[in-house]
Amino acid sequence: MPEHTHRAAPAHRAVGPGLLAAQRIVHVAELAATAGHVRLGWASLRQWPEWAGPDQPPLPWLRTLGACWHAAELQQCIDGARLNSLCEDLGPQTLQAVLQLDGMDLAGIDPPQTLPPAGSTGDWRDTLAAHGRSVALASMADPDLRPAVAAVLGWLEAPAHIPVALSQRWLAVAHHARG
C-alpha cells in the first residue's frame, strides 16, 4: 500500500520591513505616474511623505500647519469667536502648542497674505488649510517630489518659501497633535 504524504500548507510569513518599503514605493510610483509624474527617481520615491497618500490629509492637520505659519498673528488675535472656533477645530492642546511657537523662527518669512480680517470663520479655516498645504509641500527637501505630491493630491498651492527644517518642525507639531 503506497504511503500518502501529506504536505502541510506553507505557513503565512510575516512581511519584512524591506518588502513593505518596496511595496510602498511601487504604490507611490503608480500614484505619481497616474498624476503624470512618471520620471521620479528611486531616491525621490523613497522620500514620499506618509501623509501624501491617495486620501487627502485631514483638514484639522492642514489647518494646524497653516496656524503654525501664522502663529505670530494668532498670538496677537483678540477675536474670541475665531479663536474658540479654531480651538474646536484643532483641539485646545494643539492650539496651545501653536500659540507657544517662537515668533523668531519666522524672521524674514512673510506669509503670502495675512489671515482674513473679516468674514466668516469658514474663510479663516479655508485660508489656514490652503497655507497648511503650502507648508506641507515646503517640508519636502526634494524639489522634484513637491509637484508630484501636489498633483497626486490635486493641490494647486505652490510650496511656501519656508526653510525645509522649519516646515518639518511644524509637521512635527501637527503630527503630535494628531496623535
Coordinates of C-alpha atoms in Angstrom, one line a residue:
M1 CA 0.0 0.0 0.0
P2 CA 1.5 3.3 -1.0
E3 CA 2.1 5.7 1.7
H4 CA 0.4 9.1 1.2
T5 CA 2.5 12.0 2.2
H6 CA 0.5 15.0 3.2
R7 CA 2.3 18.3 2.9
A8 CA 1.4 20.9 5.3
A9 CA 0.3 24.2 3.8
P10 CA 3.1 26.7 3.9
A11 CA 2.9 28.9 7.0
H12 CA 1.9 32.5 6.3
R13 CA 5.1 34.5 6.7
A14 CA 5.2 38.0 8.1
V15 CA 6.2 40.5 5.5
G16 CA 9.5 42.1 6.4
P17 CA 10.2 45.9 6.5
G18 CA 12.2 45.8 3.3
L19 CA 9.3 44.3 1.3
L20 CA 6.8 46.6 2.9
A21 CA 9.0 49.6 1.9
A22 CA 9.3 48.3 -1.7
Q23 CA 5.6 47.8 -1.9
R24 CA 5.0 51.3 -0.7
I25 CA 7.5 52.7 -3.3
V26 CA 5.7 50.8 -6.0
H27 CA 2.4 52.2 -4.8
V28 CA 3.6 55.8 -4.7
A29 CA 5.3 55.4 -8.1
E30 CA 1.9 54.3 -9.5
L31 CA 0.2 57.3 -7.9
A32 CA 2.8 59.6 -9.3
A33 CA 2.5 58.1 -12.8
T34 CA -1.3 58.3 -12.7
A35 CA -0.8 62.0 -11.9
G36 CA 1.5 62.5 -14.8
H37 CA 4.9 62.3 -13.0
V38 CA 6.4 59.2 -14.4
R39 CA 10.0 60.1 -14.2
L40 CA 10.5 60.3 -10.5
G41 CA 13.7 58.6 -9.4
W42 CA 14.1 56.0 -6.8
A43 CA 15.5 58.5 -4.3
S44 CA 12.5 60.8 -4.7
L45 CA 10.1 57.9 -4.4
R46 CA 11.7 56.7 -1.1
Q47 CA 11.2 60.2 0.3
W48 CA 7.5 60.3 -0.5
P49 CA 5.8 61.5 2.8
E50 CA 3.4 59.2 4.7
W51 CA 0.7 61.9 4.7
A52 CA 0.6 62.1 0.9
G53 CA -1.4 59.0 0.1
P54 CA -4.4 58.8 -2.2
D55 CA -6.6 60.2 0.5
Q56 CA -6.4 63.9 1.5
P57 CA -4.7 64.7 4.8
P58 CA -7.3 65.6 7.4
L59 CA -8.4 69.3 7.4
P60 CA -7.5 69.9 11.0
W61 CA -4.0 68.7 10.3
L62 CA -3.7 71.1 7.4
R63 CA -5.2 73.9 9.5
T64 CA -2.6 73.2 12.2
L65 CA 0.2 73.6 9.7
G66 CA -1.4 76.9 8.5
A67 CA -1.8 78.0 12.0
C68 CA 1.9 77.3 12.7
W69 CA 2.8 79.6 9.8
H70 CA 0.5 82.3 11.2
A71 CA 1.5 81.7 14.9
A72 CA 2.7 85.2 15.5
E73 CA -0.5 86.6 14.0
L74 CA -2.6 84.2 16.1
Q75 CA -0.7 85.2 19.2
Q76 CA -1.9 88.8 18.6
C77 CA -5.5 87.8 17.8
I78 CA -8.2 89.2 20.2
D79 CA -11.2 87.8 18.3
G80 CA -12.5 85.3 20.8
A81 CA -15.1 83.7 18.5
R82 CA -12.5 82.9 15.9
L83 CA -10.0 81.6 18.5
N84 CA -12.8 79.4 20.0
S85 CA -13.7 78.1 16.6
L86 CA -10.0 77.3 15.9
C87 CA -9.8 75.6 19.3
E88 CA -12.7 73.4 18.4
D89 CA -11.1 72.6 15.0
L90 CA -7.6 71.9 16.3
G91 CA -8.2 71.0 19.9
P92 CA -7.1 73.0 22.9
Q93 CA -3.7 71.3 23.3
T94 CA -2.8 71.8 19.6
L95 CA -3.9 75.4 19.6
Q96 CA -1.8 76.0 22.8
A97 CA 1.2 74.4 21.1
V98 CA 0.8 76.7 18.1
L99 CA 0.4 79.7 20.3
Q100 CA 3.7 78.8 22.0
L101 CA 5.8 78.6 18.9
D102 CA 8.7 81.0 18.8
G103 CA 8.0 84.0 16.6
M104 CA 11.7 84.4 16.0
D105 CA 11.5 81.3 13.7
L106 CA 9.6 83.4 11.3
A107 CA 12.1 86.2 10.9
G108 CA 12.3 87.1 7.2
I109 CA 9.5 84.7 6.3
D110 CA 6.3 86.5 5.2
P111 CA 3.1 84.7 4.5
P112 CA 1.7 85.4 1.1
Q113 CA -1.2 87.1 2.9
T114 CA -2.4 87.6 6.4
L115 CA -5.5 85.8 7.7
P116 CA -8.7 87.4 6.6
P117 CA -9.6 90.3 9.0
A118 CA -13.3 89.9 8.5
G119 CA -15.7 87.5 7.0
S120 CA -16.9 84.1 8.2
T121 CA -14.9 81.7 10.3
G122 CA -15.1 79.4 7.4
D123 CA -13.0 81.9 5.3
W124 CA -10.4 81.8 8.1
R125 CA -10.4 78.0 8.1
D126 CA -10.0 77.8 4.4
T127 CA -7.1 80.2 4.4
L128 CA -5.4 78.1 7.2
A129 CA -5.9 74.9 5.2
A130 CA -4.5 76.4 2.0
H131 CA -1.5 77.7 3.8
G132 CA -1.1 74.4 5.5
R133 CA -0.9 72.7 2.1
S134 CA 1.8 75.1 1.1
V135 CA 3.7 74.3 4.4
A136 CA 3.3 70.6 3.8
L137 CA 4.8 70.9 0.3
A138 CA 7.6 73.1 1.6
S139 CA 8.6 70.3 4.1
M140 CA 9.9 68.2 1.2
A141 CA 13.6 68.8 0.5
D142 CA 13.4 67.1 -2.9
P143 CA 12.1 69.7 -5.4
D144 CA 11.1 67.0 -7.9
L145 CA 8.8 65.5 -5.3
R146 CA 6.8 68.6 -4.5
P147 CA 4.9 68.9 -7.8
A148 CA 4.3 65.1 -7.9
V149 CA 2.8 65.1 -4.4
A150 CA 0.7 68.2 -5.2
A151 CA -0.6 66.6 -8.4
V152 CA -1.5 63.3 -6.6
L153 CA -3.4 65.2 -4.0
G154 CA -4.9 67.7 -6.5
W155 CA -3.4 70.7 -4.8
L156 CA -2.9 73.9 -6.7
E157 CA -0.8 75.5 -3.9
A158 CA 2.9 76.2 -4.5
P159 CA 5.3 75.4 -1.7
A160 CA 5.8 78.3 0.6
H161 CA 9.2 79.9 0.9
I162 CA 9.9 78.4 4.3
P163 CA 13.1 76.6 5.2
V164 CA 12.6 72.8 5.0
A165 CA 13.7 72.4 8.6
L166 CA 11.2 74.9 9.9
S167 CA 8.3 73.4 7.9
Q168 CA 9.3 69.9 9.1
R169 CA 9.2 71.2 12.7
W170 CA 5.7 72.4 12.1
L171 CA 4.8 69.0 10.7
A172 CA 6.0 67.5 13.9
V173 CA 3.7 69.8 15.9
A174 CA 0.8 68.8 13.6
H175 CA 1.8 65.1 13.8
H176 CA 2.0 65.2 17.6
A177 CA -1.4 66.9 17.7
R178 CA -2.9 64.1 15.5
G179 CA -1.6 61.6 18.0

